[in-house]
GROMACS .gro file of C-alpha atoms in nm:
model
  385
    1MET     CA    1  -4.024  -0.942  -1.850
    2LYS     CA    2  -3.979  -0.990  -1.478
    3ARG     CA    3  -4.058  -1.335  -1.335
    4ALA     CA    4  -4.255  -1.346  -0.998
    5GLY     CA    5  -4.015  -1.572  -0.838
    6SER     CA    6  -3.707  -1.364  -0.943
    7LEU     CA    7  -3.878  -1.040  -0.800
    8SER     CA    8  -3.966  -1.205  -0.481
    9LEU     CA    9  -3.622  -1.315  -0.411
   10SER     CA   10  -3.495  -0.950  -0.500
   11LEU     CA   11  -3.733  -0.824  -0.225
   12ILE     CA   12  -3.624  -1.077   0.011
   13LEU     CA   13  -3.275  -0.978  -0.043
   14THR     CA   14  -3.350  -0.619  -0.004
   15ALA     CA   15  -3.543  -0.659   0.309
   16VAL     CA   16  -3.258  -0.882   0.466
   17LEU     CA   17  -3.010  -0.612   0.417
   18VAL     CA   18  -3.231  -0.333   0.545
   19PHE     CA   19  -3.348  -0.511   0.869
   20ALA     CA   20  -2.967  -0.638   0.950
   21ALA     CA   21  -2.830  -0.278   0.901
   22SER     CA   22  -3.087  -0.134   1.127
   23CYS     CA   23  -2.997  -0.354   1.404
   24PHE     CA   24  -2.651  -0.157   1.444
   25ASN     CA   25  -2.602   0.193   1.586
   26ASP     CA   26  -2.474   0.453   1.327
   27ASP     CA   27  -2.225   0.585   1.611
   28LEU     CA   28  -1.903   0.374   1.553
   29SER     CA   29  -1.655   0.595   1.715
   30ALA     CA   30  -1.568   0.315   1.926
   31VAL     CA   31  -1.446   0.100   1.625
   32ARG     CA   32  -1.325   0.342   1.387
   33SER     CA   33  -0.931   0.399   1.352
   34ASP     CA   34  -0.822   0.753   1.370
   35PRO     CA   35  -0.828   0.881   1.019
   36ILE     CA   36  -0.591   1.124   0.844
   37VAL     CA   37  -0.669   1.483   0.778
   38PRO     CA   38  -1.014   1.525   0.620
   39PRO     CA   39  -0.953   1.550   0.234
   40ALA     CA   40  -1.062   1.805   0.005
   41ARG     CA   41  -1.360   1.667  -0.251
   42ILE     CA   42  -1.217   1.471  -0.550
   43PRO     CA   43  -1.395   1.645  -0.849
   44PHE     CA   44  -1.629   1.399  -1.051
   45SER     CA   45  -1.870   1.466  -1.317
   46PRO     CA   46  -2.258   1.450  -1.220
   47THR     CA   47  -2.367   1.101  -1.204
   48VAL     CA   48  -2.505   0.941  -1.523
   49TYR     CA   49  -2.728   0.629  -1.500
   50TYR     CA   50  -2.768   0.384  -1.800
   51SER     CA   51  -3.034   0.112  -1.782
   52SER     CA   52  -2.976  -0.243  -1.700
   53CYS     CA   53  -3.300  -0.424  -1.626
   54CYS     CA   54  -3.354  -0.603  -1.411
   55GLY     CA   55  -3.182  -0.582  -1.069
   56PRO     CA   56  -2.803  -0.532  -1.150
   57VAL     CA   57  -2.586  -0.658  -0.851
   58SER     CA   58  -2.253  -0.658  -1.019
   59VAL     CA   59  -2.064  -0.479  -1.311
   60CYS     CA   60  -1.740  -0.517  -1.475
   61SER     CA   61  -1.561  -0.328  -1.776
   62GLU     CA   62  -1.352  -0.470  -2.072
   63ASP     CA   63  -1.318  -0.399  -2.447
   64PHE     CA   64  -1.577  -0.668  -2.534
   65ASN     CA   65  -1.607  -0.581  -2.931
   66ASP     CA   66  -1.239  -0.504  -2.991
   67ASP     CA   67  -1.275  -0.148  -3.093
   68GLY     CA   68  -1.031   0.010  -2.852
   69PHE     CA   69  -1.297   0.154  -2.602
   70LEU     CA   70  -1.407   0.004  -2.290
   71ASP     CA   71  -1.757  -0.149  -2.247
   72LEU     CA   72  -1.965  -0.235  -1.943
   73ALA     CA   73  -2.133  -0.565  -1.847
   74ALA     CA   74  -2.369  -0.617  -1.567
   75VAL     CA   75  -2.555  -0.911  -1.432
   76ASN     CA   76  -2.916  -0.879  -1.340
   77ILE     CA   77  -3.029  -1.098  -1.054
   78VAL     CA   78  -3.412  -1.023  -1.123
   79GLY     CA   79  -3.378  -1.047  -1.503
   80ASP     CA   80  -3.177  -1.385  -1.501
   81ASP     CA   81  -2.940  -1.227  -1.764
   82ILE     CA   82  -2.646  -0.992  -1.830
   83SER     CA   83  -2.636  -0.667  -1.990
   84ILE     CA   84  -2.362  -0.534  -2.230
   85LEU     CA   85  -2.321  -0.174  -2.292
   86PRO     CA   86  -2.076  -0.091  -2.569
   87GLY     CA   87  -1.854   0.212  -2.492
   88LYS     CA   88  -1.782   0.503  -2.690
   89GLY     CA   89  -1.457   0.581  -2.570
   90ASP     CA   90  -1.557   0.932  -2.400
   91GLY     CA   91  -1.727   0.752  -2.094
   92THR     CA   92  -2.025   0.738  -2.235
   93PHE     CA   93  -2.225   0.413  -2.335
   94GLY     CA   94  -2.500   0.280  -2.582
   95PRO     CA   95  -2.805   0.078  -2.485
   96GLU     CA   96  -2.794  -0.252  -2.329
   97VAL     CA   97  -2.783  -0.591  -2.507
   98GLN     CA   98  -2.892  -0.885  -2.296
   99TYR     CA   99  -2.796  -1.243  -2.281
  100ALA     CA  100  -3.003  -1.494  -2.088
  101VAL     CA  101  -2.791  -1.668  -1.806
  102GLY     CA  102  -2.884  -1.902  -1.502
  103ASP     CA  103  -3.135  -1.836  -1.240
  104HIS     CA  104  -3.064  -1.542  -1.000
  105PRO     CA  105  -2.703  -1.453  -1.129
  106THR     CA  106  -2.495  -1.282  -0.862
  107GLN     CA  107  -2.147  -1.164  -0.990
  108ILE     CA  108  -1.958  -1.134  -1.342
  109GLN     CA  109  -1.600  -1.160  -1.412
  110PRO     CA  110  -1.419  -1.088  -1.719
  111CYS     CA  111  -1.154  -1.331  -1.835
  112TYR     CA  112  -0.946  -1.535  -2.091
  113LEU     CA  113  -1.071  -1.896  -2.068
  114ASP     CA  114  -1.011  -2.048  -2.434
  115GLY     CA  115  -0.662  -1.927  -2.515
  116ASN     CA  116  -0.797  -1.719  -2.814
  117GLU     CA  117  -0.704  -1.370  -2.674
  118VAL     CA  118  -1.078  -1.274  -2.679
  119ILE     CA  119  -1.241  -1.181  -2.368
  120ASP     CA  120  -1.510  -1.435  -2.203
  121LEU     CA  121  -1.728  -1.385  -1.937
  122ALA     CA  122  -1.767  -1.582  -1.588
  123VAL     CA  123  -2.108  -1.566  -1.401
  124SER     CA  124  -2.181  -1.699  -1.051
  125ASP     CA  125  -2.565  -1.827  -1.041
  126LEU     CA  126  -2.750  -1.839  -0.688
  127SER     CA  127  -3.036  -2.077  -0.739
  128SER     CA  128  -2.873  -2.328  -0.999
  129ASN     CA  129  -2.548  -2.367  -0.778
  130SER     CA  130  -2.336  -2.314  -1.073
  131ILE     CA  131  -2.094  -2.086  -1.255
  132PHE     CA  132  -2.179  -2.011  -1.638
  133VAL     CA  133  -1.920  -1.942  -1.887
  134LEU     CA  134  -1.993  -1.756  -2.186
  135LEU     CA  135  -1.722  -1.738  -2.459
  136GLY     CA  136  -1.668  -1.438  -2.635
  137ASN     CA  137  -1.679  -1.396  -3.037
  138GLY     CA  138  -1.453  -1.099  -3.016
  139ASP     CA  139  -1.727  -0.840  -3.178
  140GLY     CA  140  -1.917  -0.776  -2.855
  141THR     CA  141  -2.125  -1.078  -2.885
  142PHE     CA  142  -2.128  -1.397  -2.693
  143MET     CA  143  -2.187  -1.778  -2.712
  144SER     CA  144  -2.457  -1.948  -2.506
  145ALA     CA  145  -2.374  -1.986  -2.137
  146VAL     CA  146  -2.236  -2.328  -2.043
  147GLU     CA  147  -2.299  -2.450  -1.688
  148TYR     CA  148  -2.039  -2.575  -1.455
  149GLY     CA  149  -2.170  -2.720  -1.103
  150VAL     CA  150  -2.036  -2.568  -0.764
  151ASN     CA  151  -2.163  -2.587  -0.394
  152ASP     CA  152  -2.453  -2.438  -0.261
  153GLU     CA  153  -2.571  -2.073  -0.344
  154PRO     CA  154  -2.239  -1.913  -0.509
  155ARG     CA  155  -2.251  -1.552  -0.451
  156SER     CA  156  -1.909  -1.458  -0.609
  157VAL     CA  157  -1.703  -1.580  -0.880
  158TYR     CA  158  -1.320  -1.504  -0.941
  159THR     CA  159  -1.068  -1.604  -1.204
  160ALA     CA  160  -0.689  -1.668  -1.179
  161ASP     CA  161  -0.439  -1.934  -1.259
  162PHE     CA  162  -0.406  -2.141  -0.949
  163ASN     CA  163  -0.188  -2.435  -1.073
  164GLY     CA  164   0.068  -2.239  -1.283
  165ASP     CA  165  -0.005  -2.369  -1.621
  166MET     CA  166  -0.096  -2.041  -1.774
  167ILE     CA  167  -0.471  -2.102  -1.814
  168GLU     CA  168  -0.722  -1.915  -1.614
  169ASP     CA  169  -0.918  -2.117  -1.334
  170LEU     CA  170  -1.238  -2.038  -1.158
  171VAL     CA  171  -1.326  -2.002  -0.783
  172SER     CA  172  -1.685  -1.940  -0.621
  173ALA     CA  173  -1.769  -1.836  -0.274
  174ASN     CA  174  -2.068  -2.046  -0.191
  175THR     CA  175  -2.282  -1.886   0.090
  176GLN     CA  176  -2.493  -2.191   0.213
  177SER     CA  177  -2.230  -2.458   0.202
  178ASN     CA  178  -1.975  -2.236   0.362
  179ASP     CA  179  -1.692  -2.324   0.125
  180VAL     CA  180  -1.521  -2.202  -0.210
  181SER     CA  181  -1.544  -2.426  -0.523
  182VAL     CA  182  -1.206  -2.433  -0.742
  183LEU     CA  183  -1.257  -2.538  -1.079
  184LEU     CA  184  -0.932  -2.571  -1.301
  185GLY     CA  185  -0.938  -2.505  -1.658
  186PHE     CA  186  -0.820  -2.679  -1.962
  187GLY     CA  187  -0.741  -2.390  -2.182
  188ASP     CA  188  -1.026  -2.461  -2.409
  189GLY     CA  189  -1.307  -2.283  -2.201
  190THR     CA  190  -1.384  -2.599  -2.029
  191PHE     CA  191  -1.327  -2.701  -1.670
  192ALA     CA  192  -1.259  -2.990  -1.425
  193PRO     CA  193  -1.506  -3.051  -1.161
  194ALA     CA  194  -1.501  -2.842  -0.855
  195ASP     CA  195  -1.275  -2.904  -0.542
  196ASN     CA  196  -1.436  -2.753  -0.246
  197TYR     CA  197  -1.247  -2.592   0.049
  198ALA     CA  198  -1.434  -2.475   0.387
  199VAL     CA  199  -1.427  -2.119   0.480
  200GLY     CA  200  -1.607  -1.905   0.742
  201GLU     CA  201  -1.976  -1.868   0.794
  202HIS     CA  202  -2.172  -1.759   0.476
  203PRO     CA  203  -1.901  -1.626   0.228
  204GLN     CA  204  -1.998  -1.344   0.010
  205SER     CA  205  -1.700  -1.254  -0.182
  206VAL     CA  206  -1.364  -1.408  -0.322
  207PHE     CA  207  -1.061  -1.243  -0.427
  208SER     CA  208  -0.724  -1.400  -0.553
  209CYS     CA  209  -0.387  -1.250  -0.469
  210ASP     CA  210  -0.029  -1.355  -0.356
  211LEU     CA  211  -0.046  -1.287   0.013
  212ASP     CA  212   0.267  -1.482   0.112
  213ASN     CA  213   0.510  -1.370  -0.199
  214ASP     CA  214   0.568  -1.724  -0.310
  215GLY     CA  215   0.445  -1.676  -0.671
  216ASN     CA  216   0.129  -1.870  -0.617
  217GLN     CA  217  -0.216  -1.739  -0.610
  218ASP     CA  218  -0.392  -1.728  -0.266
  219LEU     CA  219  -0.752  -1.669  -0.161
  220ALA     CA  220  -0.907  -1.423   0.057
  221VAL     CA  221  -1.306  -1.478   0.135
  222ALA     CA  222  -1.537  -1.215   0.328
  223ASN     CA  223  -1.767  -1.407   0.549
  224VAL     CA  224  -2.101  -1.210   0.605
  225ALA     CA  225  -2.224  -1.417   0.918
  226GLY     CA  226  -1.884  -1.510   1.043
  227ASN     CA  227  -1.776  -1.119   1.036
  228SER     CA  228  -1.455  -1.247   0.910
  229VAL     CA  229  -1.197  -1.298   0.615
  230SER     CA  230  -1.079  -1.629   0.536
  231ILE     CA  231  -0.714  -1.682   0.397
  232LEU     CA  232  -0.652  -1.971   0.187
  233LEU     CA  233  -0.297  -2.017   0.091
  234GLY     CA  234  -0.231  -2.172  -0.259
  235GLN     CA  235   0.030  -2.459  -0.309
  236GLY     CA  236   0.083  -2.387  -0.678
  237ASP     CA  237  -0.075  -2.705  -0.814
  238GLY     CA  238  -0.432  -2.595  -0.781
  239THR     CA  239  -0.492  -2.694  -0.398
  240PHE     CA  240  -0.508  -2.461  -0.105
  241SER     CA  241  -0.428  -2.484   0.264
  242MET     CA  242  -0.678  -2.494   0.534
  243ALA     CA  243  -0.852  -2.158   0.580
  244ILE     CA  244  -0.720  -1.923   0.862
  245ASP     CA  245  -0.992  -1.653   0.963
  246TYR     CA  246  -0.924  -1.299   1.074
  247VAL     CA  247  -1.194  -1.091   1.262
  248ALA     CA  248  -1.316  -0.814   1.047
  249GLY     CA  249  -1.637  -0.633   1.129
  250ALA     CA  250  -2.012  -0.708   1.143
  251GLY     CA  251  -2.132  -0.859   0.841
  252SER     CA  252  -1.816  -0.885   0.636
  253TYR     CA  253  -1.946  -0.879   0.276
  254SER     CA  254  -1.682  -0.802   0.024
  255VAL     CA  255  -1.297  -0.805   0.001
  256TYR     CA  256  -1.030  -0.637  -0.219
  257ALA     CA  257  -0.667  -0.657  -0.241
  258ASP     CA  258  -0.404  -0.395  -0.303
  259ASP     CA  259  -0.080  -0.260  -0.144
  260PHE     CA  260  -0.169   0.028   0.066
  261ASN     CA  261   0.144   0.123   0.252
  262GLU     CA  262   0.385   0.057  -0.034
  263ASP     CA  263   0.576  -0.219   0.140
  264GLY     CA  264   0.541  -0.458  -0.149
  265ASN     CA  265   0.333  -0.696   0.038
  266VAL     CA  266  -0.064  -0.746  -0.057
  267ASP     CA  267  -0.302  -0.575   0.190
  268LEU     CA  268  -0.662  -0.656   0.212
  269VAL     CA  269  -0.979  -0.422   0.276
  270VAL     CA  270  -1.309  -0.555   0.382
  271ALA     CA  271  -1.653  -0.395   0.369
  272ASN     CA  272  -1.865  -0.455   0.667
  273GLN     CA  273  -2.235  -0.383   0.568
  274TYR     CA  274  -2.382  -0.422   0.940
  275GLN     CA  275  -2.100  -0.210   1.103
  276TYR     CA  276  -2.094   0.064   0.841
  277THR     CA  277  -1.716   0.043   0.816
  278VAL     CA  278  -1.424  -0.105   0.612
  279THR     CA  279  -1.157  -0.291   0.786
  280VAL     CA  280  -0.800  -0.254   0.643
  281PHE     CA  281  -0.555  -0.545   0.716
  282LEU     CA  282  -0.192  -0.475   0.633
  283GLY     CA  283  -0.010  -0.784   0.518
  284ASN     CA  284   0.296  -0.912   0.648
  285GLY     CA  285   0.420  -1.071   0.321
  286ASP     CA  286   0.414  -1.424   0.478
  287GLY     CA  287   0.063  -1.494   0.438
  288THR     CA  288  -0.041  -1.342   0.775
  289LEU     CA  289  -0.224  -1.013   0.838
  290LYS     CA  290  -0.173  -0.740   1.114
  291GLU     CA  291  -0.471  -0.666   1.321
  292GLY     CA  292  -0.757  -0.477   1.137
  293MET     CA  293  -0.794  -0.102   1.132
  294HIS     CA  294  -1.160   0.031   1.091
  295TYR     CA  295  -1.269   0.332   0.891
  296GLY     CA  296  -1.641   0.469   0.881
  297THR     CA  297  -1.821   0.461   0.568
  298SER     CA  298  -2.191   0.540   0.490
  299ARG     CA  299  -2.473   0.298   0.544
  300ALA     CA  300  -2.457  -0.075   0.469
  301PRO     CA  301  -2.143  -0.082   0.264
  302ILE     CA  302  -2.120  -0.401   0.066
  303SER     CA  303  -1.867  -0.356  -0.204
  304VAL     CA  304  -1.522  -0.197  -0.223
  305CYS     CA  305  -1.257  -0.127  -0.490
  306THR     CA  306  -0.921   0.042  -0.468
  307GLY     CA  307  -0.705   0.279  -0.698
  308ASP     CA  308  -0.532   0.613  -0.705
  309LEU     CA  309  -0.854   0.838  -0.742
  310ASP     CA  310  -0.705   1.167  -0.658
  311GLY     CA  311  -0.373   1.150  -0.849
  312ASP     CA  312  -0.130   1.164  -0.576
  313GLY     CA  313   0.023   0.826  -0.609
  314TYR     CA  314  -0.139   0.674  -0.320
  315ILE     CA  315  -0.410   0.396  -0.328
  316ASP     CA  316  -0.747   0.522  -0.220
  317LEU     CA  317  -1.071   0.329  -0.137
  318ALA     CA  318  -1.421   0.359  -0.294
  319VAL     CA  319  -1.722   0.192  -0.149
  320ALA     CA  320  -2.073   0.135  -0.245
  321ASN     CA  321  -2.327   0.180   0.053
  322TRP     CA  322  -2.621  -0.023  -0.020
  323ARG     CA  323  -2.848   0.149   0.246
  324SER     CA  324  -2.754   0.507   0.178
  325ASP     CA  325  -2.759   0.499  -0.191
  326ASP     CA  326  -2.413   0.650  -0.239
  327ILE     CA  327  -2.033   0.595  -0.265
  328SER     CA  328  -1.775   0.668  -0.010
  329ILE     CA  329  -1.428   0.775  -0.105
  330LEU     CA  330  -1.144   0.733   0.164
  331ARG     CA  331  -0.818   0.869   0.032
  332GLY     CA  332  -0.508   0.701   0.139
  333ASP     CA  333  -0.181   0.855   0.252
  334GLY     CA  334   0.059   0.578   0.149
  335THR     CA  335   0.099   0.457   0.495
  336GLY     CA  336  -0.194   0.230   0.520
  337LYS     CA  337  -0.405   0.490   0.666
  338PHE     CA  338  -0.717   0.660   0.519
  339SER     CA  339  -0.930   0.962   0.540
  340LEU     CA  340  -1.290   1.033   0.652
  341PRO     CA  341  -1.521   0.921   0.393
  342VAL     CA  342  -1.668   1.169   0.129
  343LYS     CA  343  -1.993   1.103  -0.035
  344TYR     CA  344  -2.087   1.075  -0.412
  345LYS     CA  345  -2.435   0.988  -0.529
  346ALA     CA  346  -2.508   0.656  -0.684
  347GLY     CA  347  -2.852   0.479  -0.776
  348ASN     CA  348  -3.065   0.290  -0.542
  349SER     CA  349  -2.906   0.004  -0.357
  350PRO     CA  350  -2.571  -0.005  -0.512
  351ALA     CA  351  -2.445  -0.360  -0.488
  352GLU     CA  352  -2.111  -0.343  -0.648
  353ILE     CA  353  -1.828  -0.068  -0.760
  354ILE     CA  354  -1.542  -0.076  -0.979
  355CYS     CA  355  -1.269   0.169  -1.026
  356ILE     CA  356  -1.159   0.206  -1.416
  357ASP     CA  357  -1.037   0.458  -1.659
  358LEU     CA  358  -1.345   0.473  -1.902
  359ASP     CA  359  -1.254   0.806  -2.114
  360GLY     CA  360  -0.881   0.743  -2.144
  361ASP     CA  361  -0.755   1.055  -1.957
  362GLY     CA  362  -0.556   0.881  -1.703
  363ASP     CA  363  -0.805   0.910  -1.426
  364LEU     CA  364  -0.993   0.638  -1.256
  365ASP     CA  365  -1.358   0.689  -1.280
  366MET     CA  366  -1.624   0.471  -1.083
  367VAL     CA  367  -1.925   0.260  -1.195
  368SER     CA  368  -2.174   0.100  -0.978
  369ALA     CA  369  -2.434  -0.151  -1.039
  370ASN     CA  370  -2.769  -0.031  -0.874
  371MET     CA  371  -2.992  -0.297  -0.793
  372SER     CA  372  -3.318  -0.118  -0.696
  373SER     CA  373  -3.313   0.124  -0.964
  374ASP     CA  374  -3.226  -0.109  -1.247
  375ASP     CA  375  -2.934   0.112  -1.372
  376ILE     CA  376  -2.557   0.159  -1.373
  377SER     CA  377  -2.391   0.469  -1.229
  378VAL     CA  378  -2.096   0.627  -1.391
  379LEU     CA  379  -1.904   0.897  -1.238
  380ILE     CA  380  -1.646   1.049  -1.454
  381ASN     CA  381  -1.326   1.169  -1.275
  382MET     CA  382  -1.234   1.539  -1.362
  383THR     CA  383  -0.896   1.557  -1.166
  384ASN     CA  384  -0.682   1.611  -1.460
  385ASP     CA  385  -0.931   1.789  -1.701
   0.00000   0.00000   0.00000
């Protein structure tokens, strides 16, 4: 059942995004980079919707029940729970099973936290200032959530090994305290108290990658009020350098890492919800970034993922657009440049997108969590069919 307080927060979040986006002009020719030749449309099956109630804002995919098929897990900010949808191996899914977690959960990450090769879940929770850990049983079910404190209003969570002990650690982006919290894991599913590192203004998203090629995990953080991405270089012992900020676009909401120009260095892409663009930063391989290049999307992009969606061997971008209820695909050419966007239908207010092969045919499919329509969109890639 929906709680009045939770529903009110949902409506507030929606109103803030719509108002902020309306403050910016749709004509962004002044900030867009020159795109490559407009692409042909990548063939996807018609969008299929699966219930996730209520208010899904994040989604991930793994084989939670060890049957060889990918499942889905979504976090519901209004329902204060997560939904597990078992996969059938053909890109379709069974009905959701729900697990209570926190008070306004915001993002979900699959991980291995207790050393038993069974997939666990980490969930950031806005109102409790916590990360919740749900250890997996290996059959698609999970133990009760255990809470770990972080700083104020975590909007994002990510897992990686920050201190080189082969154990996954946690990091959250905390939007009100303008910092990230790092929690080192003990390998049994428990964690040390958080250490906090200052970043830009109102961080919304955190991603871990090796930006300086030293073998240590670094952090990239998208700051929605700072219009920037913060880079914190990892020292290999679980600590990080002072953040260095790079200007992205208005309303930098989400960050993702990949190698866009095939030079072996990690690059970044940031979704800018108020400017209706993504900003691509090519990495220099030493922890620094080249000046960002801007590419237009649809309206209010707040999530981005990467992968070779058209099968040409180059990395493409898929962007979830909150205000226009669609997904933009920008095809890459292997040099770090991207095409004009092509739109695909999602649900209402898509809040996060992932790119993953759900049906095992070698093509990357797309999944979005749609907050306002209480569902998950699945688009199956038909490129090789």
